[in-house]
mmCIF file of N, CA and C in Angstrom:
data_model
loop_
_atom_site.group_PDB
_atom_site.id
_atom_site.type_symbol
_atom_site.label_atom_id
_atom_site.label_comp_id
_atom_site.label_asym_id
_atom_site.label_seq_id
_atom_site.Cartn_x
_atom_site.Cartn_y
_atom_site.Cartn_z
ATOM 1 N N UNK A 122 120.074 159.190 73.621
ATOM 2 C CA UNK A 122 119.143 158.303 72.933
ATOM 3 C C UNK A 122 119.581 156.856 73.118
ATOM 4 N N UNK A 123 119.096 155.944 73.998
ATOM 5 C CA UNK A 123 118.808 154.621 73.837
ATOM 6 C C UNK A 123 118.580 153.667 72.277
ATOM 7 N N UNK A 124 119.655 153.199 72.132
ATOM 8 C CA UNK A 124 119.242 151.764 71.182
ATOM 9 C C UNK A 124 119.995 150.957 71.090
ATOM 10 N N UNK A 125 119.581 149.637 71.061
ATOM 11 C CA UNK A 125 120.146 148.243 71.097
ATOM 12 C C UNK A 125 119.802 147.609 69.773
ATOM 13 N N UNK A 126 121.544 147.180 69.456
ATOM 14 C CA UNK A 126 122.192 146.818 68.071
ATOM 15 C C UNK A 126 122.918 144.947 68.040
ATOM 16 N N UNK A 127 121.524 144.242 67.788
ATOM 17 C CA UNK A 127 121.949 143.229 68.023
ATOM 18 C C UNK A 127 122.724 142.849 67.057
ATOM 19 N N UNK A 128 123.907 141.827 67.046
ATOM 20 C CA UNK A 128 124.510 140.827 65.806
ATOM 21 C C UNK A 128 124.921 139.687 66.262
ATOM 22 N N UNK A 129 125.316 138.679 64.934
ATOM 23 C CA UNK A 129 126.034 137.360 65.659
ATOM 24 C C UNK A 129 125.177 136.296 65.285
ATOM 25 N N UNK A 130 124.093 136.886 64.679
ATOM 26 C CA UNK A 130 123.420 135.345 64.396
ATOM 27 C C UNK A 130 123.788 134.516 62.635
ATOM 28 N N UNK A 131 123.023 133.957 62.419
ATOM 29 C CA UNK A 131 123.135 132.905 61.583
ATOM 30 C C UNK A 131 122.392 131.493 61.391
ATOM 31 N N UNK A 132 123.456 130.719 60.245
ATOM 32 C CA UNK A 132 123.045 129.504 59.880
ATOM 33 C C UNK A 132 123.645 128.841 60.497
ATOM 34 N N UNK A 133 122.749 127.607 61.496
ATOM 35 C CA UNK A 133 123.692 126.638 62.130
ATOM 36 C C UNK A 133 122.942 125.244 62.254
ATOM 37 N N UNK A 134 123.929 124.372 62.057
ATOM 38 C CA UNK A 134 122.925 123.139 62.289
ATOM 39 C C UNK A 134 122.726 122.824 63.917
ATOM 40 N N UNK A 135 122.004 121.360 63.563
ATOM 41 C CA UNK A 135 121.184 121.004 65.279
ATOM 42 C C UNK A 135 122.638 120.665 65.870
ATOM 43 N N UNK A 136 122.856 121.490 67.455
ATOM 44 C CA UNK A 136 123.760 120.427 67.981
ATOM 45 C C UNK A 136 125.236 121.738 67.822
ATOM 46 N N UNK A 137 124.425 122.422 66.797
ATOM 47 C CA UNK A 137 125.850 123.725 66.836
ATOM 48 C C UNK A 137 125.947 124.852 68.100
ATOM 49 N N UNK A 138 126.691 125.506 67.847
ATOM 50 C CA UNK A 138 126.250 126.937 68.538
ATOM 51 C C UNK A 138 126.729 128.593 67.819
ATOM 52 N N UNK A 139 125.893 129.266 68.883
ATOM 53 C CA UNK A 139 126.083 130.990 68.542
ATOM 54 C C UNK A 139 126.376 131.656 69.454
ATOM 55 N N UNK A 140 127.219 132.680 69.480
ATOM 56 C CA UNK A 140 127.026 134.163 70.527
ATOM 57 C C UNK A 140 126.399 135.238 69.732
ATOM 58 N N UNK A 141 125.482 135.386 70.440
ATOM 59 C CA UNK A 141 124.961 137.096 70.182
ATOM 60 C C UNK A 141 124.958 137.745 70.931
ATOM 61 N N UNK A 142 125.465 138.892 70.361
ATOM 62 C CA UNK A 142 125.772 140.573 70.982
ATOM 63 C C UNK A 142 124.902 141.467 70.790
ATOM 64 N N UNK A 143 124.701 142.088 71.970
ATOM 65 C CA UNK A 143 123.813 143.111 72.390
ATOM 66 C C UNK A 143 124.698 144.656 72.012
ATOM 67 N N UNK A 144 124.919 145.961 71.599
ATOM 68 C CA UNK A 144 125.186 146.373 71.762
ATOM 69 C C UNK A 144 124.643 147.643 72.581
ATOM 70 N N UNK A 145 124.938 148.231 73.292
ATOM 71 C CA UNK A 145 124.000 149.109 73.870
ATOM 72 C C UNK A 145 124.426 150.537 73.950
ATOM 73 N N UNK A 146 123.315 151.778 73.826
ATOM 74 C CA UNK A 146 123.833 153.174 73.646
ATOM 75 C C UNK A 146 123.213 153.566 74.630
ATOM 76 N N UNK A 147 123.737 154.894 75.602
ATOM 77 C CA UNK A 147 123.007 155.527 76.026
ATOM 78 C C UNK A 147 123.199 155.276 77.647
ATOM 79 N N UNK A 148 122.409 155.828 78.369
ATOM 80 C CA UNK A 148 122.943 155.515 79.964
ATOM 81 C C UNK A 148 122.021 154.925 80.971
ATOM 82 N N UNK A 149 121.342 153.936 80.203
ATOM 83 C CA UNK A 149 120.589 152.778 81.484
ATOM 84 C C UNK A 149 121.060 151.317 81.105
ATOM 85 N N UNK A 150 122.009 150.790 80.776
ATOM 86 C CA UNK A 150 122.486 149.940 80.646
ATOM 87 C C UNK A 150 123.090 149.201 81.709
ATOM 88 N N UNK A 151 124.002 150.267 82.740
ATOM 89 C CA UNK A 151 124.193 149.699 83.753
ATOM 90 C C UNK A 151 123.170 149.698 84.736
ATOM 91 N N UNK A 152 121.695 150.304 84.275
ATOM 92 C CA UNK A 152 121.064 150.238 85.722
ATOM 93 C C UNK A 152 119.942 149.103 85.395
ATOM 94 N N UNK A 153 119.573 148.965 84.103
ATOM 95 C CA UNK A 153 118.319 147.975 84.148
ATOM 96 C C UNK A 153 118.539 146.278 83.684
ATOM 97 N N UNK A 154 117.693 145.518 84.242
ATOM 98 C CA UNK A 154 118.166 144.311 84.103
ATOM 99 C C UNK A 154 118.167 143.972 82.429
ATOM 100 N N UNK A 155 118.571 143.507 81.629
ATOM 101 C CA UNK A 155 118.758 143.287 80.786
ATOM 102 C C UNK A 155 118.082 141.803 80.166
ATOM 103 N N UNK A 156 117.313 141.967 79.017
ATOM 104 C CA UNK A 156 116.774 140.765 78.391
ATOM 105 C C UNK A 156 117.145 140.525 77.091
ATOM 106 N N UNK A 157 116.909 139.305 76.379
ATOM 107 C CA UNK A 157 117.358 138.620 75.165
ATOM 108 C C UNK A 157 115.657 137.869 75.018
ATOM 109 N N UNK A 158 114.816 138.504 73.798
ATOM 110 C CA UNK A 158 113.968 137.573 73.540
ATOM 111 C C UNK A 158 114.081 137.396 72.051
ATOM 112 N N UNK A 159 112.930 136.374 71.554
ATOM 113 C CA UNK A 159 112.998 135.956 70.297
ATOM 114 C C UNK A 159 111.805 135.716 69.672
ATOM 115 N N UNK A 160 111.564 135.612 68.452
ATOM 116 C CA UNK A 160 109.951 135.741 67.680
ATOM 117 C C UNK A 160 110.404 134.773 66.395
ATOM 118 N N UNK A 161 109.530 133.249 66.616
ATOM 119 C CA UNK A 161 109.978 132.519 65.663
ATOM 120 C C UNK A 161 108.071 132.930 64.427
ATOM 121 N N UNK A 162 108.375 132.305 63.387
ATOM 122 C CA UNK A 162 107.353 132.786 62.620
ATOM 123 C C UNK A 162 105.756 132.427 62.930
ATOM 124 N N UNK A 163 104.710 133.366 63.012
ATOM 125 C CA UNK A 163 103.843 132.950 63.370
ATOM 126 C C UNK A 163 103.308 132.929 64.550
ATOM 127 N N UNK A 164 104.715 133.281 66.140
ATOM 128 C CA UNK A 164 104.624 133.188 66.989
ATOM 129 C C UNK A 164 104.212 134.255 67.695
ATOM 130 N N UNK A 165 104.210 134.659 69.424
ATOM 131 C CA UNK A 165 103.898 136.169 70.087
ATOM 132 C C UNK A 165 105.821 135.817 70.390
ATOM 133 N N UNK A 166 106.223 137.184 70.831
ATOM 134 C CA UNK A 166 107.976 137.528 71.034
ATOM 135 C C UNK A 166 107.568 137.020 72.829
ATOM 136 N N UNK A 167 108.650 136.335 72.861
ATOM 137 C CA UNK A 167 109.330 135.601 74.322
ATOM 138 C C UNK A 167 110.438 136.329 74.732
ATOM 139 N N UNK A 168 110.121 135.773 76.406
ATOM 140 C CA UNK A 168 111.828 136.310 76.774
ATOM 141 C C UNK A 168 112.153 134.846 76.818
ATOM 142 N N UNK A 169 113.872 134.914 76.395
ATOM 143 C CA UNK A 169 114.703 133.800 76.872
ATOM 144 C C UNK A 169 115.589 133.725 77.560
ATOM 145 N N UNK A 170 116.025 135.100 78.153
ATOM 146 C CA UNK A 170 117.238 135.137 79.458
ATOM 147 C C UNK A 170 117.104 136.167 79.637
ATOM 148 N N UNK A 171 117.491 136.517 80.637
ATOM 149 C CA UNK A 171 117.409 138.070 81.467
ATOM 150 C C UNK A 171 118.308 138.094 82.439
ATOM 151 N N UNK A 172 119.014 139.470 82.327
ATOM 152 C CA UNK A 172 120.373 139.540 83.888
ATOM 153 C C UNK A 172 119.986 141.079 84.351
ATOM 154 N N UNK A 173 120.071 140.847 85.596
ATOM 155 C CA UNK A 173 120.250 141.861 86.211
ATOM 156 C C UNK A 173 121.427 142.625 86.175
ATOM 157 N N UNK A 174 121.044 143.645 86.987
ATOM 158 C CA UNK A 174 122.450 144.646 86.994
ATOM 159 C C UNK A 174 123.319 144.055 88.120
ATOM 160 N N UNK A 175 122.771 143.105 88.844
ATOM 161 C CA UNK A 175 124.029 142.524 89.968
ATOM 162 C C UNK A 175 124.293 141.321 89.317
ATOM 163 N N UNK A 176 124.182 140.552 88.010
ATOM 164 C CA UNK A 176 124.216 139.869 87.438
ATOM 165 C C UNK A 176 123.451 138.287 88.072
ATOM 166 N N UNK A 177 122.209 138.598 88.577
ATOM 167 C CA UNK A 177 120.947 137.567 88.453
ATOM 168 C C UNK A 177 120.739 137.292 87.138
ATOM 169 N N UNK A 178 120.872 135.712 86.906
ATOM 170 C CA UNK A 178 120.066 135.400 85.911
ATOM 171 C C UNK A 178 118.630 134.421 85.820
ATOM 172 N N UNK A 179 118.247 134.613 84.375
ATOM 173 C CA UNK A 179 116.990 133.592 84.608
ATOM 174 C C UNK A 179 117.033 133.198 83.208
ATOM 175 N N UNK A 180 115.838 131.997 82.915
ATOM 176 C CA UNK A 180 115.700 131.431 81.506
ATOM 177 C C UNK A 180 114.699 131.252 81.891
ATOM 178 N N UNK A 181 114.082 130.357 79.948
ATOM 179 C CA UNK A 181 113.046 130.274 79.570
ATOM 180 C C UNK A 181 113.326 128.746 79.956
ATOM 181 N N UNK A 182 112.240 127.769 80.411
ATOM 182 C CA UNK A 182 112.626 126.481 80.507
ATOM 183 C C UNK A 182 113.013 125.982 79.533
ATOM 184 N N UNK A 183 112.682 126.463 77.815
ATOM 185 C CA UNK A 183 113.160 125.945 76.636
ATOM 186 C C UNK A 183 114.552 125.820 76.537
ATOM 187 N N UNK A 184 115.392 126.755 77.054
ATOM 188 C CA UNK A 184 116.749 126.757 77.218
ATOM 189 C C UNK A 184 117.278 126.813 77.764
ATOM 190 N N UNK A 185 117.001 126.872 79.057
ATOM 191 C CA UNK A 185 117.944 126.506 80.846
ATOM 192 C C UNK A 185 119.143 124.885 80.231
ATOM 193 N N UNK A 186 119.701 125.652 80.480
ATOM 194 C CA UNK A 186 120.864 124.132 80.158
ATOM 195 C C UNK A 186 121.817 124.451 78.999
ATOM 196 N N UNK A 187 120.992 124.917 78.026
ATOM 197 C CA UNK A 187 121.536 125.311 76.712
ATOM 198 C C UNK A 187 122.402 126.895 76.625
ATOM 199 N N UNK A 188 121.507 127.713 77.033
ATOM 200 C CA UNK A 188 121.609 129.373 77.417
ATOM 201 C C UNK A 188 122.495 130.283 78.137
ATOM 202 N N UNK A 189 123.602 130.737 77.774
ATOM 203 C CA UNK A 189 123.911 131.739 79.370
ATOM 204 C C UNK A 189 124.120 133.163 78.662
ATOM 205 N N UNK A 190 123.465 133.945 79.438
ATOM 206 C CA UNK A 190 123.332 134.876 78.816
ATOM 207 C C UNK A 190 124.511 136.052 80.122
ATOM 208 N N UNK A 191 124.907 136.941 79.930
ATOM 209 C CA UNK A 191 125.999 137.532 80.543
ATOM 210 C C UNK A 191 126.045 139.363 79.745
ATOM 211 N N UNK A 192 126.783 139.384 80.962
ATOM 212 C CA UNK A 192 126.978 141.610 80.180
ATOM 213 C C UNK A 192 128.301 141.626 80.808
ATOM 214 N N UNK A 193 129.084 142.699 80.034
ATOM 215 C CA UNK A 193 130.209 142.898 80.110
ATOM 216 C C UNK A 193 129.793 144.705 80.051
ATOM 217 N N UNK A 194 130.003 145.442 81.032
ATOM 218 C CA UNK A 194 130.083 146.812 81.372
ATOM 219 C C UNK A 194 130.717 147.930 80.690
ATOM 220 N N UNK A 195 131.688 147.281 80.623
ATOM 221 C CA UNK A 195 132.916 148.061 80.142
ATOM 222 C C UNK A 195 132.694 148.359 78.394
ATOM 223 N N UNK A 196 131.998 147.367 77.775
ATOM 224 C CA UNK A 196 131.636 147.474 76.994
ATOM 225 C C UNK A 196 130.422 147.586 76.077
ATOM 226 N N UNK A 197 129.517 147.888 77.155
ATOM 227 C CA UNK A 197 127.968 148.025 77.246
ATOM 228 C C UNK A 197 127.562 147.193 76.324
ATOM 229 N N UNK A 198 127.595 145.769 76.694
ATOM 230 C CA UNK A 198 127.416 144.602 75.376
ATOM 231 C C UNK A 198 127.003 143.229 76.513
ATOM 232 N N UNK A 199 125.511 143.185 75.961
ATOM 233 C CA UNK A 199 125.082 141.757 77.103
ATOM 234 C C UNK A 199 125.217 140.208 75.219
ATOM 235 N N UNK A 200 125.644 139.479 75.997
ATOM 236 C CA UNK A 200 125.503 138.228 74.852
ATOM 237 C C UNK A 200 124.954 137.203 75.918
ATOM 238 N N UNK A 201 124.602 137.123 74.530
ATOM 239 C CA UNK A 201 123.900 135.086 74.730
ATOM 240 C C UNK A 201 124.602 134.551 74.409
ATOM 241 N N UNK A 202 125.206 133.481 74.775
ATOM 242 C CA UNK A 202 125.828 132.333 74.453
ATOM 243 C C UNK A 202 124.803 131.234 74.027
ATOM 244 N N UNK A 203 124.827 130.340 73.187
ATOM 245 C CA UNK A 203 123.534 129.494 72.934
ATOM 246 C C UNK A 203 124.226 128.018 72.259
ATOM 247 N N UNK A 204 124.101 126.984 72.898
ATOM 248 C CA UNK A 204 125.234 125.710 72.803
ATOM 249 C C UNK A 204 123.568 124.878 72.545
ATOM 250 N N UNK A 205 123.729 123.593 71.681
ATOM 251 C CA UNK A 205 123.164 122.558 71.779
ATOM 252 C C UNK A 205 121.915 122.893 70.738
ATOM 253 N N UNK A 206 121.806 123.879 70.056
ATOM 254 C CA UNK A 206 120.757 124.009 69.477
ATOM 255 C C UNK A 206 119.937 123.134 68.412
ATOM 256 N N UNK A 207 118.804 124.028 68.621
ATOM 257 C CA UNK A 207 117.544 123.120 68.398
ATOM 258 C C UNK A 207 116.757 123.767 67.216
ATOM 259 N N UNK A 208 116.151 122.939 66.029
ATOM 260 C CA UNK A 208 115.731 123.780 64.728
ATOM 261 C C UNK A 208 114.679 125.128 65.797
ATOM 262 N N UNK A 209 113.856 124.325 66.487
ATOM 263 C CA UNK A 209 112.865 125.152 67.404
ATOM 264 C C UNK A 209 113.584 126.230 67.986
ATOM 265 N N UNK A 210 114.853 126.564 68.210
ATOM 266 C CA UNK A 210 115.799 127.648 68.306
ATOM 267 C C UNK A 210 115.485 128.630 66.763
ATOM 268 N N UNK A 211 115.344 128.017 65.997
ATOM 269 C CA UNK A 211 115.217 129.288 64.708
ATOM 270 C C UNK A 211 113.941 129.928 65.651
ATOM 271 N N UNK A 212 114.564 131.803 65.257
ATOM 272 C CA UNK A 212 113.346 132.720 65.375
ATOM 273 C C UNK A 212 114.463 134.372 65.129
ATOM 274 N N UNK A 213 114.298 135.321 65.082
ATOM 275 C CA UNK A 213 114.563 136.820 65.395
ATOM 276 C C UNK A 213 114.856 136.717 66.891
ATOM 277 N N UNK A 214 115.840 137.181 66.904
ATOM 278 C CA UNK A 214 116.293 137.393 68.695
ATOM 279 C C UNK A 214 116.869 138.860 68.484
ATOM 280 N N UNK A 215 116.011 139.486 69.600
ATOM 281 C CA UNK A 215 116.220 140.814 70.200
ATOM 282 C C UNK A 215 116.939 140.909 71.502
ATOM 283 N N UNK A 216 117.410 142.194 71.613
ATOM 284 C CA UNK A 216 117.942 142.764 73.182
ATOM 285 C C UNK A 216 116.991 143.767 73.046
ATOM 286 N N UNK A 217 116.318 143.755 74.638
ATOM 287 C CA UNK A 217 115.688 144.959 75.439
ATOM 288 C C UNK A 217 116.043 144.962 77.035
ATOM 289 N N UNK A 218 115.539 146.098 77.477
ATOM 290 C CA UNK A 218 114.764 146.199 79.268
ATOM 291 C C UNK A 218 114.100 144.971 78.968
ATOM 292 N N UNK A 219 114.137 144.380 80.646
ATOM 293 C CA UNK A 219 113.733 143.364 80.798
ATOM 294 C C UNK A 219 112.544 143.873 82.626
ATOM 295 N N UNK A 220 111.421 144.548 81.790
ATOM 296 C CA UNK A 220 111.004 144.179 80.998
ATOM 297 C C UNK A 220 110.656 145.414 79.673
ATOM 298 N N UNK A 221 110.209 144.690 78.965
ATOM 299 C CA UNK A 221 110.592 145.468 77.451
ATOM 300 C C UNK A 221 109.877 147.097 77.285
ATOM 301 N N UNK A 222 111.103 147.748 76.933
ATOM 302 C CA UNK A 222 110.712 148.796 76.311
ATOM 303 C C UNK A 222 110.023 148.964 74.885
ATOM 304 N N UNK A 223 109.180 149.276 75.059
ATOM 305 C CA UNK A 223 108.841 149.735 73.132
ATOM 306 C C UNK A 223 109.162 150.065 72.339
ATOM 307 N N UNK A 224 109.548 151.441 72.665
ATOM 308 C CA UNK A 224 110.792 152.443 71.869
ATOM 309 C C UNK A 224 112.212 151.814 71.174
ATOM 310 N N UNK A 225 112.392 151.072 72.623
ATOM 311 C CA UNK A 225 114.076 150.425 72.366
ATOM 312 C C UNK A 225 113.964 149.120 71.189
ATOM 313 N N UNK A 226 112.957 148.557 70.921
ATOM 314 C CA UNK A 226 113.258 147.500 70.090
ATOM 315 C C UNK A 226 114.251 147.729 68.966
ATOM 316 N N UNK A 227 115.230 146.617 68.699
ATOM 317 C CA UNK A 227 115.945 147.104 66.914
ATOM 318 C C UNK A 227 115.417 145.671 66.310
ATOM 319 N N UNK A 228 116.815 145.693 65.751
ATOM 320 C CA UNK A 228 116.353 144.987 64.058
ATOM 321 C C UNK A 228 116.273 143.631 64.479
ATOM 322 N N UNK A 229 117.197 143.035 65.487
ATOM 323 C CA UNK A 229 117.096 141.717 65.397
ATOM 324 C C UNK A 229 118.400 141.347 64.602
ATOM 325 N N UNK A 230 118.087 139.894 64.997
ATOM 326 C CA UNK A 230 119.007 139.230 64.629
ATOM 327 C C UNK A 230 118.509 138.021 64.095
ATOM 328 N N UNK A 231 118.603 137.703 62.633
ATOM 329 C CA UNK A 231 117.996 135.629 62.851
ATOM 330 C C UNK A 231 119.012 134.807 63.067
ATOM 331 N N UNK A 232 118.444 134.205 63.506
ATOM 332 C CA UNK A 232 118.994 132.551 64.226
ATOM 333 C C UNK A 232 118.080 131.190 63.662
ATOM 334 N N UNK A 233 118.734 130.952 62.205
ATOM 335 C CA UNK A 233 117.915 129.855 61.959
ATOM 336 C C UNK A 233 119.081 128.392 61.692
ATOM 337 N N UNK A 234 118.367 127.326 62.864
ATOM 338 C CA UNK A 234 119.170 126.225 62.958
ATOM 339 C C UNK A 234 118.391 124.948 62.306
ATOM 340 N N UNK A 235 119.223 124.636 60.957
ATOM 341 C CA UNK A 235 118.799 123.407 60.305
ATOM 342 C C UNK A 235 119.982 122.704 60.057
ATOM 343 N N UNK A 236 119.359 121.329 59.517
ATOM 344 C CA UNK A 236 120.531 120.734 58.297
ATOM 345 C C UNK A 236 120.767 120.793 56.948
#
């Protein structure tokens, strides 16, 4: 059984930062590219980074600069790294397949950045 157990988020002001952890169960982790999206209130859910299994990455132009998102194998755990943030950074950030499974969604994580 597949599921992804995000944590790591929080309260942070503008200009702070976060890592969030992906945790991952099950045995397509090493084969599918891996995504990090997020759902601020009111909004439709985005992707904001995605890695492949040869470790390609990509971003959302909102956070190219800010973003690196990375997986570590050994420990079936992809994180975001997230530097420079922006209140517009508050939202729920998920790990899925990139692109998204249905099934696999979890709880999320919030990430709300004020002063």
């Amino acid at each position: 059984q597949v599921q992804f157990v995000e944590s790591g988020g929080g309260l942070v002001q503008p200009g702070g930062s976060l890592r969030l952890s992906c945790a991952a169960s099950g045995s397509i982790f090493s084969i599918y590219t891996m995504g990090w999206y997020r759902q601020a209130p009111g909004k439709q859910r985005e992707l904001v980074a995605a890695i492949t299994s040869g470790g390609s990455t990509n971003y959302a132009d909102s956070v190219k600069g800010r973003f690196t998102i990375s997986r570590e194998y050994a420990k079936n755990t992809v994180y975001l790294q997230m530097n420079s943030l922006k209140p517009e950074d508050t939202a729920v950030y998920y790990c899925n397949t990139s692109p998204p499974t249905t099934l696999y969604w979890g709880q999320g994580t919030q990430v709300t950045v004020s002063s």
